[in-house]
Amino acid sequence: MDSIVALAKRRGFIFQSSEIYGGFNGFFDYGPLGSELKKNIRDCWWNDMVRRREDVVGIESSIIMHPKVWEASGHVAGFSDPLVDCKVSKQRFRADQLFFSPVTVDGAIVGYVSALESEDTTAKLQAAAETFKRRKAIVGTLAPVTPKDFTEATSDQIPLIPSPGTGEPGSLTEARAFNMMFQTNVGAMTDGSSVAYLRPETAQGMFVDFKNVWDTGRVKLPFGIAQIGKSFRNEITPRNFIFRSREFEQMEMEYFIHEDADWSQCHQEWIEWCRQWLISVGLPASKLSLYAHKKEKLAFYSKGTTDIMFEYPFGVQELWGIAARGNYDLGQHALASGKPQEVFDETSKKKFVPHVIEPAVGVDRILLAVLCAGYAEEDVTDDKGNVEKRTVLRLSPRIAPVKVAVLPLVKNKEALVGRARALYKKLQRRYAVFFDDSGNIGKRYRRQDEIGTPWCVTIDFETIEQPGDTFTLRERDSMAQRRITEVELFALLEEHVY
Ligand code: GAP
């Protein structure tokens, strides 16, 4: 993970937000290559989800919506995480990410240990229990730890659990609900009447605009409304680089179906569609898995939620959630606004509120996944038998920030540079391309490998001296080289960049 974060910074993919002021926790900036990569992910999703489907349309709703939207959706009352404060260190922790265990020696509890959730929480707690026993010079047999998260701590246990901020017990508060929506004020007044929220999800835009799209969009069930846009959550513990941040971008689609439709089949179809889409932008199927949420943990209106999980370097984590939400959201907005959200079905001659399947994914999480899956350091042997290290980012040509690098072999031969410039200009009309004439050709290839450029084209003496106007095409992954014409190069790009 450290190497990926370092590469992201070194090559201008991702920077800390406001870095010259020491950064701002939970916020990130995308640099020249990162913003291209992000745009490509968005464009691929929009093309596949909206333009290439006949049953999905797109919208762009505002980030700040009427505050009643968030009352009706349940976010004002319930969009919260359990928060614990440390009164001494002033640090805050998510209660469900703070684990504790009694230290039990010869069957008696002699104290408590705590650890923040990680890959090896249990091992950390066990090590802390052993240290505790040794420091207090307690004799006897230590039992294995029994980790629980802080939401399960009783009021008797809370004063005995050490704070991760100080290492000592006695300073942690009881867990309380912390609403994650960012508040702002709209207009000149800054009292309660002007309170509004930055949206914590893009989904509500699709529900609130449902009737507008139904009335104007020439749509019929089943159909979807999709949107890409920024969402904001005041996460208590933003972490794992861009995995969990406070400002992030979502790509969500609400697929409206008949109330009598087979929701389960539709749900399964969308799960598979999303999985295939992730593979199409270069994620290996072997790093993807499905996690079906347990029935008893679902919201009362939810029929089922399955997450597509990705194997990040810091563990297997949620990438894309696909939820079957019944008709809860439209029903809530009908109640709160007094505007019916029913549609009339010509076949059954019935009026009903459509049900919905919702695939919701974060752009930043996909971007992190493709960086993690694509990053490799490998030993390569050159023509002279020397072994050297190369860093390569195996990004799919669909999303790679630069598709082709155009490299004149030398920079002091006008005919050769002129031919390279002409090709570069022509490619530029359709693709993100890079022109590089500085340094030896091997170094130039390495620079492109590191940023994930799938192909380099070298304009060499054969190009200008031999008939055929051919270039050397060098492939990033195999490092194989072959000669190619301009027509063949455009055909190659046409096939792989879509
Ligand atoms: N409308 C449903 C919804 O928003 P969610 O599971 O809270 O569901 C959907 O979010 C997706 O948005 C997640 O699967 C994840 O990819 C992304 N996401 C959520 N919170 C995020 C955060 N703090 N930082 C980055 N991405 C986030």
Short mmCIF file of C-alpha atoms and ligand atoms in Angstrom, two decimals:
data_model
loop_
_atom_site.label_atom_id
_atom_site.label_comp_id
_atom_site.label_asym_id
_atom_site.label_seq_id
_atom_site.Cartn_x
_atom_site.Cartn_y
_atom_site.Cartn_z
CA MET A 1 0.00 0.00 0.00
CA ASP A 2 2.87 2.37 0.86
CA SER A 3 4.40 1.86 -2.60
CA ILE A 4 1.06 2.59 -4.27
CA VAL A 5 0.52 5.76 -2.23
CA ALA A 6 4.10 6.84 -3.03
CA LEU A 7 3.62 6.21 -6.77
CA ALA A 8 0.28 8.07 -6.71
CA LYS A 9 2.02 11.11 -5.30
CA ARG A 10 5.30 10.84 -7.28
CA ARG A 11 3.60 10.58 -10.65
CA GLY A 12 0.80 13.08 -10.00
CA PHE A 13 -2.20 10.82 -9.54
CA ILE A 14 -3.34 11.81 -6.05
CA PHE A 15 -2.25 14.49 -3.58
CA GLN A 16 -3.41 15.30 -0.08
CA SER A 17 -5.87 18.17 -0.18
CA SER A 18 -4.41 21.53 0.96
CA GLU A 19 -1.01 19.90 1.35
CA ILE A 20 0.88 23.20 1.76
CA TYR A 21 -1.22 23.77 4.89
CA GLY A 22 -0.44 20.34 6.28
CA GLY A 23 -3.27 18.50 4.51
CA PHE A 24 -6.91 18.14 5.51
CA ASN A 25 -7.87 14.72 6.83
CA GLY A 26 -10.33 12.86 4.62
CA PHE A 27 -9.96 15.10 1.55
CA PHE A 28 -7.86 14.47 -1.57
CA ASP A 29 -6.94 16.15 -4.83
CA TYR A 30 -6.45 14.35 -8.12
CA GLY A 31 -3.47 15.49 -10.16
CA PRO A 32 -3.02 15.49 -13.96
CA LEU A 33 -2.90 11.69 -14.33
CA GLY A 34 -5.35 10.97 -11.52
CA SER A 35 -8.01 13.26 -12.94
CA GLU A 36 -7.64 11.60 -16.38
CA LEU A 37 -7.93 8.15 -14.80
CA LYS A 38 -10.97 9.21 -12.78
CA LYS A 39 -12.62 10.77 -15.81
CA ASN A 40 -12.04 7.58 -17.81
CA ILE A 41 -13.67 5.47 -15.08
CA ARG A 42 -16.66 7.82 -15.03
CA ASP A 43 -16.91 7.89 -18.83
CA CYS A 44 -16.75 4.07 -19.12
CA TRP A 45 -19.50 3.71 -16.51
CA TRP A 46 -21.69 6.39 -18.12
CA ASN A 47 -21.24 4.94 -21.61
CA ASP A 48 -21.98 1.37 -20.50
CA MET A 49 -24.69 2.20 -17.98
CA VAL A 50 -26.54 4.99 -19.78
CA ARG A 51 -25.62 5.46 -23.45
CA ARG A 52 -25.29 1.82 -24.42
CA ARG A 53 -28.50 0.73 -22.67
CA GLU A 54 -31.99 1.48 -23.88
CA ASP A 55 -33.52 1.23 -20.40
CA VAL A 56 -31.38 3.70 -18.42
CA VAL A 57 -31.35 7.49 -18.58
CA GLY A 58 -29.05 9.92 -16.82
CA ILE A 59 -29.61 13.00 -14.69
CA GLU A 60 -27.54 15.51 -12.74
CA SER A 61 -29.26 16.77 -9.61
CA SER A 62 -28.05 19.48 -7.24
CA ILE A 63 -25.74 18.71 -4.34
CA ILE A 64 -27.75 20.80 -1.88
CA MET A 65 -31.39 19.76 -1.96
CA HIS A 66 -34.42 20.81 0.09
CA PRO A 67 -33.76 19.77 3.72
CA LYS A 68 -37.07 17.90 3.70
CA VAL A 69 -35.52 15.40 1.27
CA TRP A 70 -33.20 14.21 4.03
CA GLU A 71 -35.98 14.11 6.62
CA ALA A 72 -38.12 11.95 4.33
CA SER A 73 -35.24 9.66 3.37
CA GLY A 74 -34.44 9.02 7.04
CA HIS A 75 -30.95 10.58 6.87
CA VAL A 76 -31.64 13.36 9.42
CA ALA A 77 -32.83 10.85 12.00
CA GLY A 78 -30.67 7.87 11.22
CA PHE A 79 -27.61 8.51 9.03
CA SER A 80 -25.19 8.15 11.89
CA ASP A 81 -22.19 6.21 13.12
CA PRO A 82 -21.60 5.33 16.79
CA LEU A 83 -18.95 7.70 18.15
CA VAL A 84 -16.75 7.43 21.26
CA ASP A 85 -14.74 10.37 22.63
CA CYS A 86 -11.55 10.17 24.65
CA LYS A 87 -11.86 13.01 27.20
CA VAL A 88 -8.09 13.19 27.75
CA SER A 89 -6.53 12.86 24.28
CA LYS A 90 -9.58 14.51 22.60
CA GLN A 91 -9.46 11.81 19.94
CA ARG A 92 -12.65 10.33 18.50
CA PHE A 93 -13.20 6.73 17.47
CA ARG A 94 -15.95 4.83 15.74
CA ALA A 95 -17.36 2.54 18.41
CA ASP A 96 -17.83 -0.30 15.94
CA GLN A 97 -14.13 -0.06 14.99
CA LEU A 98 -12.84 0.02 18.58
CA PHE A 99 -12.38 -3.49 19.95
CA PHE A 100 -11.83 -4.57 23.55
CA SER A 101 -11.42 -7.75 25.52
CA PRO A 102 -11.21 -8.72 29.16
CA VAL A 103 -7.81 -9.98 30.33
CA THR A 104 -8.66 -13.26 32.03
CA VAL A 105 -6.07 -15.06 34.20
CA ASP A 106 -6.95 -18.37 35.86
CA GLY A 107 -10.63 -17.69 35.13
CA ALA A 108 -10.73 -14.23 36.77
CA ILE A 109 -10.98 -10.89 34.88
CA VAL A 110 -7.98 -8.77 35.90
CA GLY A 111 -8.39 -5.87 33.48
CA TYR A 112 -9.22 -4.86 29.90
CA VAL A 113 -7.28 -4.20 26.69
CA SER A 114 -8.35 -2.39 23.52
CA ALA A 115 -7.27 -2.05 19.88
CA LEU A 116 -8.54 -0.26 16.80
CA GLU A 117 -9.86 -2.55 14.07
CA SER A 118 -7.17 -3.79 11.68
CA GLU A 119 -6.25 -6.90 9.72
CA ASP A 120 -5.08 -8.55 12.95
CA THR A 121 -7.23 -7.08 15.72
CA THR A 122 -7.36 -10.33 17.71
CA ALA A 123 -3.58 -10.80 17.59
CA LYS A 124 -3.09 -7.19 18.76
CA LEU A 125 -5.51 -7.69 21.65
CA GLN A 126 -3.77 -10.93 22.64
CA ALA A 127 -0.36 -9.22 22.58
CA ALA A 128 -1.79 -6.34 24.67
CA ALA A 129 -3.24 -8.85 27.18
CA GLU A 130 0.16 -10.55 27.54
CA THR A 131 1.88 -7.17 28.09
CA PHE A 132 -0.81 -6.21 30.65
CA LYS A 133 -0.25 -9.44 32.62
CA ARG A 134 3.55 -9.04 32.54
CA ARG A 135 3.50 -5.35 33.58
CA LYS A 136 1.18 -6.03 36.50
CA ALA A 137 3.28 -9.11 37.43
CA ILE A 138 0.17 -11.30 37.51
CA VAL A 139 0.89 -15.03 37.83
CA GLY A 140 -1.35 -17.68 36.25
CA THR A 141 -2.66 -18.88 32.92
CA LEU A 142 -3.84 -16.21 30.47
CA ALA A 143 -7.01 -17.13 28.57
CA PRO A 144 -7.35 -16.26 24.85
CA VAL A 145 -8.91 -12.83 24.32
CA THR A 146 -12.61 -12.54 23.45
CA PRO A 147 -12.90 -9.42 21.23
CA LYS A 148 -16.09 -7.38 21.13
CA ASP A 149 -16.65 -3.97 19.61
CA PHE A 150 -17.32 -0.96 21.84
CA THR A 151 -21.03 -0.79 20.97
CA GLU A 152 -21.35 -3.99 23.02
CA ALA A 153 -19.54 -2.61 26.10
CA THR A 154 -21.69 -2.39 29.25
CA SER A 155 -21.66 0.74 31.44
CA ASP A 156 -19.65 -1.24 34.03
CA GLN A 157 -16.98 -2.11 31.46
CA ILE A 158 -16.62 1.35 29.80
CA PRO A 159 -14.55 2.98 32.65
CA LEU A 160 -12.20 -0.04 32.62
CA ILE A 161 -11.45 -0.10 28.87
CA PRO A 162 -8.20 1.70 27.92
CA SER A 163 -8.46 4.51 25.38
CA PRO A 164 -6.37 3.97 22.22
CA GLY A 165 -5.51 7.68 22.62
CA THR A 166 -3.80 7.36 26.03
CA GLY A 167 -3.39 3.63 26.66
CA GLU A 168 -5.12 4.14 30.02
CA PRO A 169 -8.68 3.38 31.14
CA GLY A 170 -11.18 5.94 32.46
CA SER A 171 -11.39 8.51 29.67
CA LEU A 172 -13.74 6.94 27.11
CA THR A 173 -17.33 8.18 26.90
CA GLU A 174 -20.35 6.02 26.16
CA ALA A 175 -21.00 5.57 22.42
CA ARG A 176 -23.43 8.10 20.94
CA ALA A 177 -24.97 8.49 17.49
CA PHE A 178 -23.07 10.99 15.35
CA ASN A 179 -24.88 12.22 12.23
CA MET A 180 -22.51 12.13 9.28
CA MET A 181 -24.19 14.77 7.13
CA PHE A 182 -22.30 18.06 6.65
CA GLN A 183 -24.55 20.98 7.55
CA THR A 184 -24.55 24.38 5.94
CA ASN A 185 -26.83 27.41 5.86
CA VAL A 186 -28.59 28.67 2.78
CA GLY A 187 -29.28 32.39 2.47
CA ALA A 188 -28.37 35.26 4.75
CA MET A 189 -29.77 33.80 7.98
CA THR A 190 -27.68 31.34 9.94
CA ASP A 191 -30.38 30.09 12.30
CA GLY A 192 -32.15 26.72 12.33
CA SER A 193 -34.55 27.79 9.59
CA SER A 194 -31.73 28.00 7.01
CA VAL A 195 -30.03 24.68 7.75
CA ALA A 196 -29.34 22.54 4.68
CA TYR A 197 -27.09 19.56 4.02
CA LEU A 198 -24.44 18.55 1.51
CA ARG A 199 -25.85 15.34 0.05
CA PRO A 200 -24.46 12.15 1.63
CA GLU A 201 -25.51 10.10 -1.44
CA THR A 202 -26.56 10.88 -5.00
CA ALA A 203 -29.45 8.40 -4.86
CA GLN A 204 -32.08 10.77 -3.46
CA GLY A 205 -31.76 12.96 -6.57
CA MET A 206 -33.12 10.07 -8.63
CA PHE A 207 -36.07 9.49 -6.29
CA VAL A 208 -36.99 13.16 -6.00
CA ASP A 209 -36.81 13.58 -9.82
CA PHE A 210 -38.57 10.28 -10.54
CA LYS A 211 -41.87 11.86 -11.59
CA ASN A 212 -40.14 14.50 -13.72
CA VAL A 213 -38.29 11.80 -15.65
CA TRP A 214 -41.41 9.61 -15.89
CA ASP A 215 -43.46 12.48 -17.28
CA THR A 216 -40.84 13.77 -19.74
CA GLY A 217 -38.41 10.98 -20.50
CA ARG A 218 -40.57 8.60 -22.63
CA VAL A 219 -39.64 5.78 -20.26
CA LYS A 220 -41.54 2.66 -19.27
CA LEU A 221 -40.95 0.06 -16.58
CA PRO A 222 -38.50 -1.43 -16.01
CA PHE A 223 -36.10 1.46 -16.41
CA GLY A 224 -33.27 3.13 -14.53
CA ILE A 225 -32.14 6.64 -13.65
CA ALA A 226 -28.40 7.07 -13.20
CA GLN A 227 -26.24 9.83 -11.85
CA ILE A 228 -22.56 10.51 -11.18
CA GLY A 229 -21.60 13.13 -8.62
CA LYS A 230 -19.92 14.17 -5.43
CA SER A 231 -21.21 13.04 -2.04
CA PHE A 232 -20.08 14.19 1.37
CA ARG A 233 -19.94 12.33 4.67
CA ASN A 234 -18.33 13.56 7.87
CA GLU A 235 -16.67 10.18 8.45
CA ILE A 236 -15.34 9.83 12.00
CA THR A 237 -12.34 7.84 10.86
CA PRO A 238 -11.49 8.46 7.21
CA ARG A 239 -8.81 5.91 6.33
CA ASN A 240 -6.96 3.72 3.90
CA PHE A 241 -6.01 6.58 1.59
CA ILE A 242 -8.98 7.38 -0.71
CA PHE A 243 -10.97 4.27 0.38
CA ARG A 244 -13.00 6.11 3.00
CA SER A 245 -12.91 9.87 2.61
CA ARG A 246 -15.19 12.75 3.52
CA GLU A 247 -15.71 14.05 -0.01
CA PHE A 248 -16.03 11.36 -2.64
CA GLU A 249 -17.77 10.63 -5.89
CA GLN A 250 -20.58 8.14 -6.42
CA MET A 251 -22.02 6.45 -9.50
CA GLU A 252 -25.50 5.27 -8.61
CA MET A 253 -28.42 3.93 -10.59
CA GLU A 254 -31.99 3.37 -9.43
CA TYR A 255 -33.65 0.65 -11.51
CA PHE A 256 -37.43 0.93 -11.16
CA ILE A 257 -39.46 -2.25 -11.57
CA HIS A 258 -43.10 -3.33 -11.41
CA GLU A 259 -44.32 -4.09 -7.90
CA ASP A 260 -45.08 -7.67 -9.02
CA ALA A 261 -41.77 -8.16 -10.87
CA ASP A 262 -39.34 -10.86 -9.76
CA TRP A 263 -37.10 -8.49 -7.76
CA SER A 264 -34.74 -11.29 -6.75
CA GLN A 265 -33.93 -12.21 -10.34
CA CYS A 266 -33.48 -8.54 -11.25
CA HIS A 267 -31.20 -8.09 -8.22
CA GLN A 268 -29.06 -11.07 -9.29
CA GLU A 269 -28.84 -9.74 -12.87
CA TRP A 270 -27.57 -6.37 -11.64
CA ILE A 271 -25.03 -7.99 -9.32
CA GLU A 272 -23.62 -9.90 -12.30
CA TRP A 273 -23.74 -6.84 -14.55
CA CYS A 274 -21.72 -4.85 -12.01
CA ARG A 275 -19.20 -7.68 -11.53
CA GLN A 276 -18.68 -7.98 -15.29
CA TRP A 277 -18.30 -4.22 -15.58
CA LEU A 278 -15.52 -4.21 -12.99
CA ILE A 279 -13.76 -6.96 -14.95
CA SER A 280 -14.18 -4.90 -18.15
CA VAL A 281 -12.18 -2.04 -16.60
CA GLY A 282 -9.38 -4.39 -15.61
CA LEU A 283 -10.11 -5.80 -12.16
CA PRO A 284 -9.20 -9.50 -11.97
CA ALA A 285 -12.20 -11.74 -11.18
CA SER A 286 -10.01 -13.55 -8.63
CA LYS A 287 -9.88 -10.43 -6.43
CA LEU A 288 -13.66 -9.92 -6.49
CA SER A 289 -16.12 -11.70 -4.21
CA LEU A 290 -19.75 -11.33 -3.15
CA TYR A 291 -21.02 -10.68 0.36
CA ALA A 292 -24.77 -11.01 0.97
CA HIS A 293 -25.82 -8.96 4.01
CA LYS A 294 -27.49 -10.99 6.74
CA LYS A 295 -31.29 -10.62 6.76
CA GLU A 296 -31.36 -9.55 10.41
CA LYS A 297 -28.89 -6.68 9.76
CA LEU A 298 -30.90 -5.16 6.88
CA ALA A 299 -33.11 -2.07 7.23
CA PHE A 300 -36.76 -3.10 7.68
CA TYR A 301 -37.72 -2.07 4.12
CA SER A 302 -34.76 -3.77 2.45
CA LYS A 303 -35.29 -7.07 0.68
CA GLY A 304 -31.62 -7.84 0.24
CA THR A 305 -28.21 -6.22 -0.25
CA THR A 306 -25.16 -7.83 -1.79
CA ASP A 307 -21.77 -6.12 -1.85
CA ILE A 308 -19.12 -6.80 -4.44
CA MET A 309 -15.96 -6.99 -2.36
CA PHE A 310 -12.43 -6.31 -3.56
CA GLU A 311 -9.22 -7.68 -2.12
CA TYR A 312 -7.39 -4.43 -1.25
CA PRO A 313 -3.88 -4.67 0.30
CA PHE A 314 -5.50 -3.72 3.67
CA GLY A 315 -8.13 -6.48 3.46
CA VAL A 316 -11.25 -7.55 1.59
CA GLN A 317 -13.58 -4.53 1.60
CA GLU A 318 -16.82 -3.29 0.06
CA LEU A 319 -16.49 -1.87 -3.42
CA TRP A 320 -20.03 -1.84 -4.86
CA GLY A 321 -23.33 -2.31 -3.02
CA ILE A 322 -26.37 -3.63 -4.87
CA ALA A 323 -29.53 -3.16 -2.80
CA ALA A 324 -33.15 -4.21 -3.33
CA ARG A 325 -34.95 -1.35 -1.58
CA GLY A 326 -38.63 -2.18 -2.27
CA ASN A 327 -40.65 1.02 -2.77
CA TYR A 328 -39.53 2.61 0.48
CA ASP A 329 -37.86 5.75 -0.93
CA LEU A 330 -40.57 6.76 -3.40
CA GLY A 331 -43.17 5.94 -0.72
CA GLN A 332 -41.43 8.17 1.82
CA HIS A 333 -41.21 11.09 -0.60
CA ALA A 334 -44.89 10.67 -1.54
CA LEU A 335 -45.83 10.85 2.15
CA ALA A 336 -43.58 13.80 2.98
CA SER A 337 -44.29 15.91 -0.12
CA GLY A 338 -47.96 15.00 -0.53
CA LYS A 339 -47.19 14.30 -4.22
CA PRO A 340 -48.17 10.76 -5.25
CA GLN A 341 -45.30 8.80 -6.80
CA GLU A 342 -47.47 6.11 -8.36
CA VAL A 343 -47.44 5.12 -12.00
CA PHE A 344 -50.24 3.60 -14.05
CA ASP A 345 -49.51 0.22 -15.57
CA GLU A 346 -51.30 -0.26 -18.90
CA THR A 347 -51.12 -4.06 -18.78
CA SER A 348 -52.49 -4.64 -15.29
CA LYS A 349 -54.53 -1.38 -15.32
CA LYS A 350 -53.17 -0.80 -11.84
CA LYS A 351 -51.61 2.19 -10.08
CA PHE A 352 -48.65 1.43 -7.85
CA VAL A 353 -45.38 2.83 -6.52
CA PRO A 354 -42.50 1.14 -8.39
CA HIS A 355 -39.92 -0.90 -6.52
CA VAL A 356 -36.22 -0.33 -7.00
CA ILE A 357 -32.88 -2.14 -7.34
CA GLU A 358 -29.94 0.17 -6.57
CA PRO A 359 -26.34 -0.49 -7.66
CA ALA A 360 -24.22 2.16 -5.84
CA VAL A 361 -20.46 2.48 -6.20
CA GLY A 362 -17.73 4.99 -5.39
CA VAL A 363 -15.46 6.23 -8.21
CA ASP A 364 -12.57 6.71 -5.77
CA ARG A 365 -12.88 3.12 -4.53
CA ILE A 366 -12.73 1.80 -8.11
CA LEU A 367 -9.74 4.02 -8.80
CA LEU A 368 -7.94 2.69 -5.72
CA ALA A 369 -8.84 -0.88 -6.71
CA VAL A 370 -7.40 -0.50 -10.23
CA LEU A 371 -4.20 1.04 -8.83
CA CYS A 372 -3.86 -1.82 -6.32
CA ALA A 373 -4.63 -4.55 -8.85
CA GLY A 374 -2.40 -3.03 -11.53
CA TYR A 375 0.68 -2.17 -9.48
CA ALA A 376 3.66 -4.49 -9.89
CA GLU A 377 7.40 -4.36 -9.35
CA GLU A 378 9.32 -6.86 -11.41
CA ASP A 379 12.84 -7.83 -12.47
CA VAL A 380 13.53 -7.47 -16.18
CA THR A 381 16.60 -8.47 -18.15
CA ASP A 382 17.84 -6.14 -20.89
CA ASP A 383 19.56 -7.11 -24.20
CA LYS A 384 22.94 -7.18 -22.47
CA GLY A 385 21.71 -9.56 -19.75
CA ASN A 386 21.56 -6.90 -17.02
CA VAL A 387 18.72 -7.33 -14.53
CA GLU A 388 16.88 -4.22 -13.44
CA LYS A 389 13.68 -3.39 -11.56
CA ARG A 390 10.69 -1.99 -13.36
CA THR A 391 7.53 -0.61 -11.79
CA VAL A 392 4.51 -1.16 -13.96
CA LEU A 393 0.89 -0.20 -13.62
CA ARG A 394 -1.18 -2.69 -15.56
CA LEU A 395 -4.22 -0.54 -16.22
CA SER A 396 -6.84 -1.52 -18.75
CA PRO A 397 -6.53 0.52 -21.98
CA ARG A 398 -10.16 1.53 -21.35
CA ILE A 399 -9.16 3.63 -18.34
CA ALA A 400 -5.40 4.24 -18.66
CA PRO A 401 -4.75 8.01 -18.39
CA VAL A 402 -2.45 7.96 -21.42
CA LYS A 403 -3.29 5.52 -24.21
CA VAL A 404 -0.18 5.90 -26.36
CA ALA A 405 3.18 7.60 -25.92
CA VAL A 406 4.74 8.87 -29.13
CA LEU A 407 8.53 8.74 -28.95
CA PRO A 408 10.91 9.96 -31.67
CA LEU A 409 14.05 7.81 -31.32
CA VAL A 410 16.29 10.88 -31.44
CA LYS A 411 15.41 14.53 -31.11
CA ASN A 412 17.94 16.07 -33.47
CA LYS A 413 16.73 14.53 -36.74
CA GLU A 414 14.06 16.80 -38.19
CA ALA A 415 12.39 14.29 -40.51
CA LEU A 416 11.99 11.83 -37.69
CA VAL A 417 10.69 14.36 -35.13
CA GLY A 418 8.36 15.84 -37.76
CA ARG A 419 6.82 12.42 -38.48
CA ALA A 420 6.41 11.82 -34.74
CA ARG A 421 4.73 15.20 -34.24
CA ALA A 422 2.33 14.56 -37.14
CA LEU A 423 1.30 11.21 -35.66
CA TYR A 424 0.96 12.75 -32.20
CA LYS A 425 -1.32 15.50 -33.51
CA LYS A 426 -3.50 13.00 -35.34
CA LEU A 427 -3.84 10.68 -32.34
CA GLN A 428 -4.57 13.62 -30.04
CA ARG A 429 -7.88 14.32 -31.77
CA ARG A 430 -9.33 11.11 -30.33
CA TYR A 431 -7.10 9.90 -27.55
CA ALA A 432 -5.05 11.07 -24.57
CA VAL A 433 -1.49 10.78 -25.89
CA PHE A 434 1.91 11.84 -24.65
CA PHE A 435 4.92 13.11 -26.60
CA ASP A 436 8.32 12.43 -25.09
CA ASP A 437 11.65 13.05 -26.81
CA SER A 438 13.95 13.30 -23.79
CA GLY A 439 16.26 10.61 -22.44
CA ASN A 440 17.20 7.21 -23.76
CA ILE A 441 14.42 5.09 -25.17
CA GLY A 442 14.58 2.49 -22.38
CA LYS A 443 14.07 5.18 -19.72
CA ARG A 444 11.18 6.64 -21.69
CA TYR A 445 9.50 3.20 -21.82
CA ARG A 446 9.93 2.82 -18.04
CA ARG A 447 8.34 6.22 -17.39
CA GLN A 448 5.29 5.14 -19.37
CA ASP A 449 5.17 1.70 -17.69
CA GLU A 450 4.94 3.40 -14.31
CA ILE A 451 1.87 5.44 -15.26
CA GLY A 452 0.10 2.57 -17.00
CA THR A 453 0.42 3.61 -20.67
CA PRO A 454 -0.51 0.44 -22.61
CA TRP A 455 1.51 1.25 -25.76
CA CYS A 456 4.53 3.26 -26.86
CA VAL A 457 5.16 4.05 -30.50
CA THR A 458 8.73 4.80 -31.48
CA ILE A 459 9.41 6.67 -34.70
CA ASP A 460 12.83 5.47 -35.78
CA PHE A 461 15.14 5.50 -38.80
CA GLU A 462 13.26 2.66 -40.43
CA THR A 463 10.12 4.83 -40.35
CA ILE A 464 11.67 7.49 -42.51
CA GLU A 465 14.20 5.49 -44.52
CA GLN A 466 12.28 2.34 -45.44
CA PRO A 467 9.05 2.11 -47.43
CA GLY A 468 5.82 1.41 -45.56
CA ASP A 469 5.88 4.23 -42.96
CA THR A 470 5.96 1.79 -40.06
CA PHE A 471 6.72 2.46 -36.37
CA THR A 472 7.91 0.28 -33.51
CA LEU A 473 4.97 -0.59 -31.26
CA ARG A 474 6.04 -1.59 -27.77
CA GLU A 475 3.52 -3.24 -25.46
CA ARG A 476 3.60 -2.39 -21.77
CA ASP A 477 2.78 -5.79 -20.26
CA SER A 478 4.80 -8.15 -22.47
CA MET A 479 7.37 -5.49 -23.45
CA ALA A 480 7.20 -7.15 -26.89
CA GLN A 481 7.97 -4.98 -29.91
CA ARG A 482 6.68 -5.20 -33.46
CA ARG A 483 6.30 -2.96 -36.48
CA ILE A 484 2.94 -1.35 -37.12
CA THR A 485 1.43 1.10 -39.60
CA GLU A 486 -0.65 4.14 -38.70
CA VAL A 487 -3.83 2.43 -39.92
CA GLU A 488 -3.08 -0.63 -37.79
CA LEU A 489 -2.36 1.56 -34.76
CA PHE A 490 -5.75 3.28 -35.03
CA ALA A 491 -7.44 -0.11 -35.46
CA LEU A 492 -5.70 -1.39 -32.32
CA LEU A 493 -6.87 1.61 -30.32
CA GLU A 494 -10.40 1.32 -31.70
CA GLU A 495 -10.54 -2.29 -30.53
CA HIS A 496 -9.28 -1.73 -26.97
CA VAL A 497 -10.32 1.80 -26.02
CA TYR A 498 -14.12 1.96 -25.84
N1 GAP B 1 -27.35 5.07 -1.95
C1 GAP B 1 -26.74 4.00 -1.26
C2 GAP B 1 -25.43 4.32 -0.74
O1 GAP B 1 -24.96 5.45 -0.78
P1 GAP B 1 -23.38 3.24 0.48
O2 GAP B 1 -23.04 1.79 0.67
O3 GAP B 1 -23.40 4.11 1.68
O4 GAP B 1 -24.80 3.23 -0.25
C3 GAP B 1 -22.31 3.33 -1.89
O5 GAP B 1 -22.41 3.87 -0.60
C4 GAP B 1 -20.87 3.26 -2.34
O6 GAP B 1 -20.26 4.55 -2.22
C5 GAP B 1 -20.00 2.33 -1.49
O7 GAP B 1 -20.11 1.00 -1.91
C6 GAP B 1 -18.62 2.90 -1.76
O8 GAP B 1 -18.12 2.43 -3.01
C7 GAP B 1 -18.88 4.39 -1.87
N2 GAP B 1 -18.62 5.08 -0.59
C8 GAP B 1 -19.44 5.17 0.48
N3 GAP B 1 -18.86 5.89 1.46
C9 GAP B 1 -17.65 6.27 1.01
C10 GAP B 1 -16.58 7.05 1.55
N4 GAP B 1 -16.65 7.61 2.74
N5 GAP B 1 -15.46 7.24 0.79
C11 GAP B 1 -15.37 6.70 -0.45
N6 GAP B 1 -16.36 5.97 -1.01
C12 GAP B 1 -17.49 5.75 -0.31
#
